[in-house]
Amino acid sequence: MNTKNTFNPFRRLHFYAAWFITPLLLTLTISGIGFLFYPEVENNIYKMEFFGQSDIKEMQSVDEAIKEIGDKFEGYTVSKISLMDEPYNNRVTIINDKGDSRYIFLDSNNQIVASQNTKYTYSNFMRNFHSSLFTESTFIRYLVELTACWAVFLIVSGIYMTFKKKLLVNKSKKGTNTFKFQKIHAIFGLAIAIPLIVIVVTGIPWSVFMGSHISQFGAEHPELGRTELRYNPPQSDVDEIPWATRSISQPASNHDNHHHSSNTYTNIPGQQTLEGIMKESQNENIPRPYSIVYPSDETGVFTVSKGSNTGVTGLDVSPYEETTAYFDQYSGKLIAKINFDDYGIIGKWFTWGIPLHEGHLFGIANKIINLVVCIAFLVAIALGFASWMKRAKFDNLDLPKRVNKPWSIGLIITLLILGILMPLFGISILVIFIIESILYYSKKNNYA
């Protein structure tokens, strides 16, 4: 087999991939920048919700506030309460049978300050934009993941072509800007290669294909995954629970009677008060901020969690502070507690990776680095197309022409490795390889 046909297919795949995925790459990058600063944005646009005070100055308990919310918002069920550290107001999440949810904010007296439709908050708006282009479609999420995979290939193939063409050492031909654009494009690509790959890789937990399979692998290998508790698919009412314990089935509370509560999780006979669970959490050295998720049924438990990846302004903590504790909903006693040290390597990787991806792992420096990488990536994309437009003419688009030779061993091995690491990319490359083979043998037979 010919082992020299590496540059041509790399160049063509790089060029056509750039054309096809650039619209989504631009969308992902711009929405990522928008989400990067969501705490700063929300702190300014939601001042009343986050920091305001009710006109009612009378102090009431958290449990009385929960009852008031249940009476005021008919048809909604309280699913969780986020107990924030100062200066933030506490936040109660309620949901109805249609899946609509609202945030209710409580001031220092546990009086209702304001409410929000969760769908239209800035953070959730940008998150939905970033993950599925507002469609919430699984197909779009597959396209987003495939785009991220091809972005990694663009980096790898770009590095290869940069050194193959000696762009960093060759000088531009006098009187032309084409080579200059290519060179600057290559320099930007090399500069952001590693941090961009890190950003892509740390976005895996949200991916519809790789993320779910890695999660399943962690479930089947608890020593590498998260804990030795039994796993179940993630539930929609535990969004603020740390990712590393989000898909673990909750332990069951002891309860001899079998009544059925159809209205709310907060009115089960004999259930502990929130004040009681808060006191037990304090006894277990779980300081604010944290969330309390209500039991889902009579045998469920109260889930108290501190997470580094909640996506909620004021609620995120350091990965080392992550905790998920389960309390019996009747006795209030601690049933199980999981900390960062209990996670396997996969759980720890995601616990670090998600806040790194979101830009709050190590403060403002994380945000600035992510922002610079995103802007540099946008510039690299623009320079790449500018260098092509300088070469292209109305009657000659200067598209990479196909060389009718078999792909080199080095190229195939490279694509095979990337395909194994990124299965969706592997599937797409397999389709391309089949088409290339058909074209190769059909042209070969024509000349035979």
Coordinates of C-alpha atoms in Angstrom, one line a residue:
M1 CA 0.0 0.0 0.0
N2 CA 1.2 3.5 -0.8
T3 CA 2.4 5.2 2.4
K4 CA 2.9 8.7 1.1
N5 CA -0.7 9.8 0.7
T6 CA -1.1 11.6 4.0
F7 CA -1.1 15.3 3.3
N8 CA -3.8 15.3 0.6
P9 CA -6.6 13.6 2.6
F10 CA -5.6 15.5 5.7
R11 CA -5.9 18.8 3.8
R12 CA -9.2 17.9 2.2
L13 CA -10.8 16.6 5.4
H14 CA -9.5 19.7 7.2
F15 CA -10.9 22.0 4.6
Y16 CA -14.4 20.4 4.1
A17 CA -14.8 19.7 7.8
A18 CA -14.1 23.4 8.5
W19 CA -16.8 24.4 6.0
F20 CA -19.4 22.0 7.4
I21 CA -18.9 22.5 11.2
T22 CA -18.0 26.2 11.3
P23 CA -21.6 27.4 11.8
L24 CA -21.9 25.1 14.9
L25 CA -18.4 25.9 16.1
L26 CA -19.3 29.6 16.0
T27 CA -22.5 28.9 17.9
L28 CA -20.8 26.8 20.5
T29 CA -18.0 29.3 21.0
I30 CA -20.2 32.4 21.3
S31 CA -22.7 30.7 23.5
G32 CA -19.8 29.3 25.6
I33 CA -18.5 32.8 26.1
G34 CA -22.0 33.9 27.1
F35 CA -22.3 31.1 29.7
L36 CA -18.8 31.7 31.0
F37 CA -19.9 34.9 32.8
Y38 CA -23.4 33.9 33.8
P39 CA -22.8 34.5 37.6
E40 CA -21.6 38.1 36.9
V41 CA -24.5 38.7 34.6
E42 CA -27.1 37.3 36.9
N43 CA -25.8 39.1 39.9
N44 CA -26.5 42.3 38.0
I45 CA -29.8 41.6 36.3
Y46 CA -31.4 39.7 39.1
K47 CA -30.5 41.9 42.1
M48 CA -34.0 41.9 43.5
E49 CA -34.3 38.1 43.3
F50 CA -30.9 37.4 44.6
F51 CA -30.4 40.1 47.2
G52 CA -33.7 41.9 47.7
Q53 CA -35.9 41.9 50.8
S54 CA -39.7 41.4 51.1
D55 CA -41.9 44.2 52.4
I56 CA -43.0 41.7 55.1
K57 CA -40.5 42.0 58.0
E58 CA -42.0 39.2 60.1
M59 CA -39.7 36.2 60.6
Q60 CA -41.0 32.8 59.6
S61 CA -39.4 29.3 59.5
V62 CA -38.3 27.6 56.3
D63 CA -41.0 25.1 56.7
E64 CA -43.7 27.8 57.0
A65 CA -42.3 29.4 53.8
I66 CA -42.5 26.0 52.0
K67 CA -46.2 25.7 53.1
E68 CA -46.9 29.3 51.9
I69 CA -45.3 28.5 48.5
G70 CA -47.5 25.4 48.2
D71 CA -50.6 27.4 48.9
K72 CA -49.7 30.3 46.7
F73 CA -48.5 28.4 43.6
E74 CA -51.3 25.9 43.1
G75 CA -50.5 22.9 40.9
Y76 CA -46.8 23.1 41.7
T77 CA -44.8 20.7 43.9
V78 CA -41.7 21.8 45.9
S79 CA -38.8 19.6 44.7
K80 CA -35.8 21.2 46.3
I81 CA -34.5 24.2 48.3
S82 CA -31.1 25.7 47.8
L83 CA -29.7 27.2 51.0
M84 CA -27.3 29.9 50.0
D85 CA -24.5 31.6 51.8
E86 CA -24.7 35.4 52.4
P87 CA -25.5 37.7 50.7
Y88 CA -27.7 35.5 48.5
N89 CA -31.3 34.7 49.1
N90 CA -32.4 31.1 49.5
R91 CA -34.0 29.6 46.4
V92 CA -36.9 27.1 46.3
T93 CA -37.5 25.1 43.1
I94 CA -41.1 24.1 42.3
I95 CA -42.4 22.0 39.4
N96 CA -45.8 21.1 38.0
D97 CA -47.2 18.0 36.2
K98 CA -46.4 19.6 32.8
G99 CA -42.7 19.9 33.6
D100 CA -42.8 23.6 34.1
S101 CA -40.6 24.9 36.9
R102 CA -40.1 28.1 38.8
Y103 CA -37.6 29.5 41.3
I104 CA -39.0 31.1 44.4
F105 CA -36.6 33.4 46.3
L106 CA -36.8 33.8 50.1
D107 CA -35.1 36.6 52.0
S108 CA -33.4 36.5 55.4
N109 CA -36.8 36.3 57.1
N110 CA -37.9 33.4 54.8
Q111 CA -40.5 35.7 53.1
I112 CA -41.2 35.4 49.4
V113 CA -39.3 38.1 47.5
A114 CA -39.8 37.1 43.8
S115 CA -40.3 34.2 41.4
Q116 CA -38.8 33.2 38.1
N117 CA -39.6 30.9 35.2
T118 CA -36.6 28.7 35.1
K119 CA -36.7 28.3 31.4
Y120 CA -36.0 32.0 30.8
T121 CA -33.2 32.7 33.3
Y122 CA -30.0 33.8 31.7
S123 CA -28.0 30.8 32.8
N124 CA -30.6 28.3 31.6
F125 CA -31.1 30.2 28.4
M126 CA -27.4 30.2 27.6
R127 CA -27.1 26.5 28.7
N128 CA -29.9 25.5 26.3
F129 CA -28.4 27.6 23.5
H130 CA -25.0 25.9 24.0
S131 CA -26.2 22.3 24.3
S132 CA -29.0 22.1 21.8
L133 CA -29.6 25.4 20.0
F134 CA -32.8 25.9 22.0
T135 CA -34.3 22.8 20.4
E136 CA -33.8 20.3 23.3
S137 CA -33.5 17.8 20.5
T138 CA -31.4 14.7 20.9
F139 CA -30.4 14.8 17.2
I140 CA -29.0 18.4 17.6
R141 CA -27.1 17.2 20.7
Y142 CA -25.6 14.5 18.6
L143 CA -24.6 17.1 16.0
V144 CA -23.0 19.3 18.8
E145 CA -21.0 16.3 20.0
L146 CA -19.9 15.4 16.5
T147 CA -18.9 19.0 15.9
A148 CA -16.7 18.9 19.1
C149 CA -15.1 15.7 17.8
W150 CA -14.3 17.2 14.4
A151 CA -12.9 20.3 16.2
V152 CA -10.3 18.0 17.8
F153 CA -9.5 16.6 14.3
L154 CA -9.1 20.2 12.9
I155 CA -6.5 20.8 15.6
V156 CA -4.6 17.6 15.0
S157 CA -4.7 17.9 11.2
G158 CA -3.8 21.6 11.4
I159 CA -0.7 20.9 13.5
Y160 CA 0.4 18.2 11.0
M161 CA 0.0 20.5 8.0
T162 CA 1.7 23.4 9.8
F163 CA 4.9 21.5 10.2
K164 CA 4.5 19.7 6.9
K165 CA 4.3 23.0 5.0
K166 CA 6.9 24.5 7.2
L167 CA 4.6 27.5 7.8
L168 CA 6.5 28.7 10.8
V169 CA 9.9 28.9 9.1
N170 CA 9.1 29.8 5.5
K171 CA 8.8 33.4 4.5
S172 CA 5.8 34.8 2.6
K173 CA 6.2 35.4 -1.1
K174 CA 6.7 39.1 -1.9
G175 CA 3.5 40.9 -2.9
T176 CA 1.1 38.2 -1.5
N177 CA -0.9 38.0 1.7
T178 CA -2.2 34.5 1.3
F179 CA 0.8 32.9 2.9
K180 CA 0.7 35.5 5.7
F181 CA -2.9 34.6 6.5
Q182 CA -2.0 30.9 6.5
K183 CA 0.9 31.5 8.8
I184 CA -1.0 33.6 11.3
H185 CA -3.9 31.0 11.2
A186 CA -1.3 28.3 12.0
I187 CA 0.2 30.2 14.8
F188 CA -3.2 30.8 16.5
G189 CA -4.0 27.2 16.0
L190 CA -0.8 26.0 17.7
A191 CA -1.2 28.4 20.5
I192 CA -4.7 27.3 21.5
A193 CA -4.3 23.6 20.6
I194 CA -3.8 22.2 24.1
P195 CA -6.2 24.5 26.0
L196 CA -8.9 24.0 23.3
I197 CA -8.6 20.2 23.5
V198 CA -9.0 20.5 27.3
I199 CA -12.1 22.6 26.9
V200 CA -13.6 20.1 24.4
V201 CA -12.7 17.1 26.6
T202 CA -14.1 18.6 29.7
G203 CA -17.4 19.1 27.9
I204 CA -17.8 15.3 27.6
P205 CA -20.1 15.0 30.7
W206 CA -22.9 16.7 28.8
S207 CA -22.4 14.8 25.6
V208 CA -25.3 12.6 24.6
F209 CA -23.2 9.7 23.3
M210 CA -19.7 9.7 24.9
G211 CA -21.0 11.2 28.2
S212 CA -23.6 8.5 28.7
H213 CA -21.3 5.7 27.9
I214 CA -18.5 6.9 30.2
S215 CA -21.1 7.3 32.9
Q216 CA -22.3 3.7 32.3
F217 CA -18.7 2.5 32.4
G218 CA -18.2 4.3 35.7
A219 CA -21.4 2.5 37.0
E220 CA -20.1 -0.9 36.0
H221 CA -16.6 -0.2 37.4
P222 CA -17.3 1.7 40.7
E223 CA -13.6 1.7 41.6
L224 CA -13.0 3.9 38.6
G225 CA -16.3 5.7 38.6
R226 CA -18.1 7.4 41.5
T227 CA -19.0 5.2 44.4
E228 CA -20.1 1.7 45.2
L229 CA -23.7 2.6 45.6
R230 CA -26.1 1.3 42.9
Y231 CA -26.5 3.5 39.8
N232 CA -29.7 4.6 38.0
P233 CA -30.1 7.1 35.1
P234 CA -30.1 10.8 36.2
Q235 CA -33.4 12.2 37.2
S236 CA -34.7 15.7 36.3
D237 CA -35.2 16.7 40.0
V238 CA -31.6 16.4 41.0
D239 CA -29.9 19.0 38.7
E240 CA -28.1 20.6 41.6
I241 CA -26.6 17.4 42.9
P242 CA -23.0 16.9 42.1
W243 CA -22.5 15.2 38.7
A244 CA -20.5 12.4 40.3
T245 CA -23.4 11.3 42.4
R246 CA -26.3 12.5 40.3
S247 CA -27.1 9.1 38.8
I248 CA -26.8 7.1 42.0
S249 CA -30.0 5.6 43.3
Q250 CA -31.0 7.0 46.6
P251 CA -31.0 4.8 49.7
A252 CA -34.5 4.0 51.0
S253 CA -36.0 5.3 54.2
N254 CA -37.5 2.9 56.8
H255 CA -41.3 3.2 56.7
D256 CA -43.7 0.5 57.7
N257 CA -46.9 2.2 56.4
H258 CA -47.6 2.4 52.7
H259 CA -49.7 5.4 52.2
H260 CA -49.6 7.1 48.8
S261 CA -49.0 10.8 48.5
S262 CA -50.1 12.0 45.1
N263 CA -50.0 15.8 45.7
T264 CA -46.6 16.7 47.0
Y265 CA -43.4 15.3 48.5
T266 CA -43.7 17.6 51.5
N267 CA -46.8 16.3 53.2
I268 CA -46.0 12.7 53.8
P269 CA -47.1 11.8 57.4
G270 CA -44.2 11.6 59.8
Q271 CA -41.8 13.3 57.5
Q272 CA -39.0 15.4 59.0
T273 CA -39.1 19.1 58.8
L274 CA -36.6 21.0 56.7
E275 CA -35.4 22.7 59.9
G276 CA -34.6 19.2 61.2
I277 CA -32.7 18.2 58.1
M278 CA -30.8 21.5 58.2
K279 CA -29.8 20.8 61.8
E280 CA -28.6 17.3 60.9
S281 CA -26.6 18.7 58.0
Q282 CA -24.9 21.1 60.4
N283 CA -24.1 18.2 62.7
E284 CA -22.5 16.5 59.7
N285 CA -20.3 19.5 59.0
I286 CA -22.1 20.4 55.8
P287 CA -22.0 24.3 55.7
R288 CA -23.8 26.4 53.2
P289 CA -24.3 26.7 50.3
Y290 CA -26.1 23.4 49.7
S291 CA -29.3 22.0 48.2
I292 CA -31.9 19.8 49.9
V293 CA -33.8 17.6 47.4
Y294 CA -37.1 16.3 48.8
P295 CA -37.9 12.6 48.8
S296 CA -39.6 11.4 45.6
D297 CA -41.9 9.0 47.5
E298 CA -42.6 7.4 50.9
T299 CA -39.4 5.3 50.8
G300 CA -37.2 8.1 49.5
V301 CA -34.7 10.2 51.4
F302 CA -33.7 13.8 51.8
T303 CA -30.6 14.4 49.6
V304 CA -28.3 17.1 50.8
S305 CA -25.6 18.1 48.4
K306 CA -22.8 20.6 47.8
G307 CA -21.6 20.6 44.2
S308 CA -18.9 22.2 42.0
N309 CA -21.0 22.0 38.9
T310 CA -24.5 23.1 39.8
G311 CA -24.8 25.8 37.2
V312 CA -26.5 28.0 39.8
T313 CA -25.1 31.4 40.7
G314 CA -23.8 31.3 44.3
L315 CA -24.1 27.6 44.8
D316 CA -20.9 26.2 43.3
V317 CA -18.1 25.1 45.6
S318 CA -14.6 23.7 45.2
P319 CA -14.4 20.1 43.9
Y320 CA -12.8 19.1 47.2
E321 CA -15.9 20.3 49.1
E322 CA -18.4 18.2 47.1
T323 CA -20.7 16.2 49.4
T324 CA -23.8 14.2 48.9
A325 CA -25.6 13.1 52.1
Y326 CA -28.7 11.0 52.4
F327 CA -31.0 11.5 55.5
D328 CA -33.9 9.2 56.5
Q329 CA -37.0 11.3 55.9
Y330 CA -38.7 10.1 59.1
S331 CA -36.0 9.9 61.7
G332 CA -33.6 12.4 60.1
K333 CA -30.7 10.1 60.7
L334 CA -27.8 10.0 58.2
I335 CA -28.0 6.9 56.0
A336 CA -25.0 7.5 53.7
K337 CA -22.5 10.3 52.8
I338 CA -20.3 10.5 49.8
N339 CA -17.4 13.0 49.5
F340 CA -14.9 13.8 46.7
D341 CA -12.4 11.4 48.2
D342 CA -14.9 8.5 47.6
Y343 CA -15.0 9.1 43.8
G344 CA -13.1 7.0 41.4
I345 CA -10.8 8.5 38.8
I346 CA -13.7 9.1 36.3
G347 CA -15.8 10.9 39.0
K348 CA -12.8 13.0 40.0
W349 CA -12.0 13.8 36.4
F350 CA -15.5 15.1 35.7
T351 CA -15.7 16.9 39.1
W352 CA -12.7 18.9 38.1
G353 CA -13.4 19.1 34.4
I354 CA -16.9 20.5 34.5
P355 CA -16.0 23.7 36.5
L356 CA -12.9 24.0 34.4
H357 CA -15.1 23.9 31.3
E358 CA -17.5 26.4 32.8
G359 CA -14.7 28.7 33.9
H360 CA -15.0 28.8 37.7
L361 CA -12.5 26.1 38.9
F362 CA -9.8 28.6 39.9
G363 CA -11.6 31.9 39.9
I364 CA -11.5 34.8 37.5
A365 CA -8.2 33.5 36.0
N366 CA -10.1 30.4 34.7
K367 CA -12.7 32.7 33.0
I368 CA -10.0 34.9 31.4
I369 CA -8.1 31.9 30.1
N370 CA -11.3 30.3 28.6
L371 CA -12.3 33.6 27.1
V372 CA -8.9 34.2 25.5
V373 CA -8.9 30.7 24.1
C374 CA -12.4 31.2 22.7
I375 CA -11.6 34.5 21.1
A376 CA -8.3 33.1 19.7
F377 CA -10.3 30.2 18.2
L378 CA -12.8 32.6 16.5
V379 CA -9.8 34.6 15.1
A380 CA -8.2 31.3 13.9
I381 CA -11.4 30.4 12.1
A382 CA -11.7 33.8 10.5
L383 CA -8.0 33.7 9.3
G384 CA -8.5 30.2 7.9
F385 CA -11.3 31.4 5.7
A386 CA -9.6 34.6 4.8
S387 CA -6.5 32.7 3.6
W388 CA -8.8 30.6 1.4
M389 CA -10.7 33.6 0.0
K390 CA -7.4 35.2 -0.9
R391 CA -6.6 32.2 -3.1
A392 CA -10.1 31.6 -4.4
K393 CA -11.3 33.3 -7.6
F394 CA -14.7 33.6 -9.2
D395 CA -13.8 30.9 -11.9
N396 CA -11.5 28.9 -9.6
L397 CA -12.5 28.2 -6.0
D398 CA -9.2 26.5 -5.3
L399 CA -10.8 23.5 -3.6
P400 CA -8.5 20.7 -2.5
K401 CA -8.4 18.2 -5.3
R402 CA -8.6 14.5 -4.5
V403 CA -5.5 12.4 -5.3
N404 CA -6.5 8.9 -6.5
K405 CA -4.1 7.0 -4.1
P406 CA -4.9 4.8 -1.1
W407 CA -4.6 6.5 2.2
S408 CA -1.3 6.1 4.0
I409 CA -0.8 3.8 7.0
G410 CA 0.1 6.7 9.2
L411 CA -3.1 8.5 8.3
I412 CA -5.3 5.5 8.8
I413 CA -3.7 4.8 12.2
T414 CA -4.2 8.4 13.3
L415 CA -7.9 8.4 12.3
L416 CA -8.4 5.0 13.9
I417 CA -7.0 6.3 17.2
L418 CA -9.2 9.4 17.1
G419 CA -12.2 7.2 16.0
I420 CA -11.8 4.9 19.0
L421 CA -11.4 7.9 21.4
M422 CA -14.4 9.7 19.8
P423 CA -16.8 7.1 18.6
L424 CA -19.1 9.5 16.7
F425 CA -16.1 10.8 14.9
G426 CA -15.1 7.2 14.1
I427 CA -18.5 6.5 12.6
S428 CA -18.3 9.6 10.4
I429 CA -14.8 8.8 9.3
L430 CA -15.9 5.2 8.4
V431 CA -18.5 6.6 6.1
I432 CA -16.0 8.9 4.5
F433 CA -13.5 6.0 4.1
I434 CA -16.1 3.9 2.4
I435 CA -16.9 6.7 0.0
E436 CA -13.2 7.3 -0.7
S437 CA -12.6 3.6 -1.3
I438 CA -15.5 3.5 -3.8
L439 CA -14.1 6.5 -5.7
Y440 CA -10.6 5.1 -5.6
Y441 CA -11.5 1.7 -7.1
S442 CA -14.0 3.1 -9.6
K443 CA -11.4 5.5 -11.0
K444 CA -8.7 2.8 -10.9
N445 CA -11.0 0.5 -12.9
N446 CA -11.7 3.2 -15.4
Y447 CA -8.1 3.6 -16.2
A448 CA -7.4 -0.2 -16.2

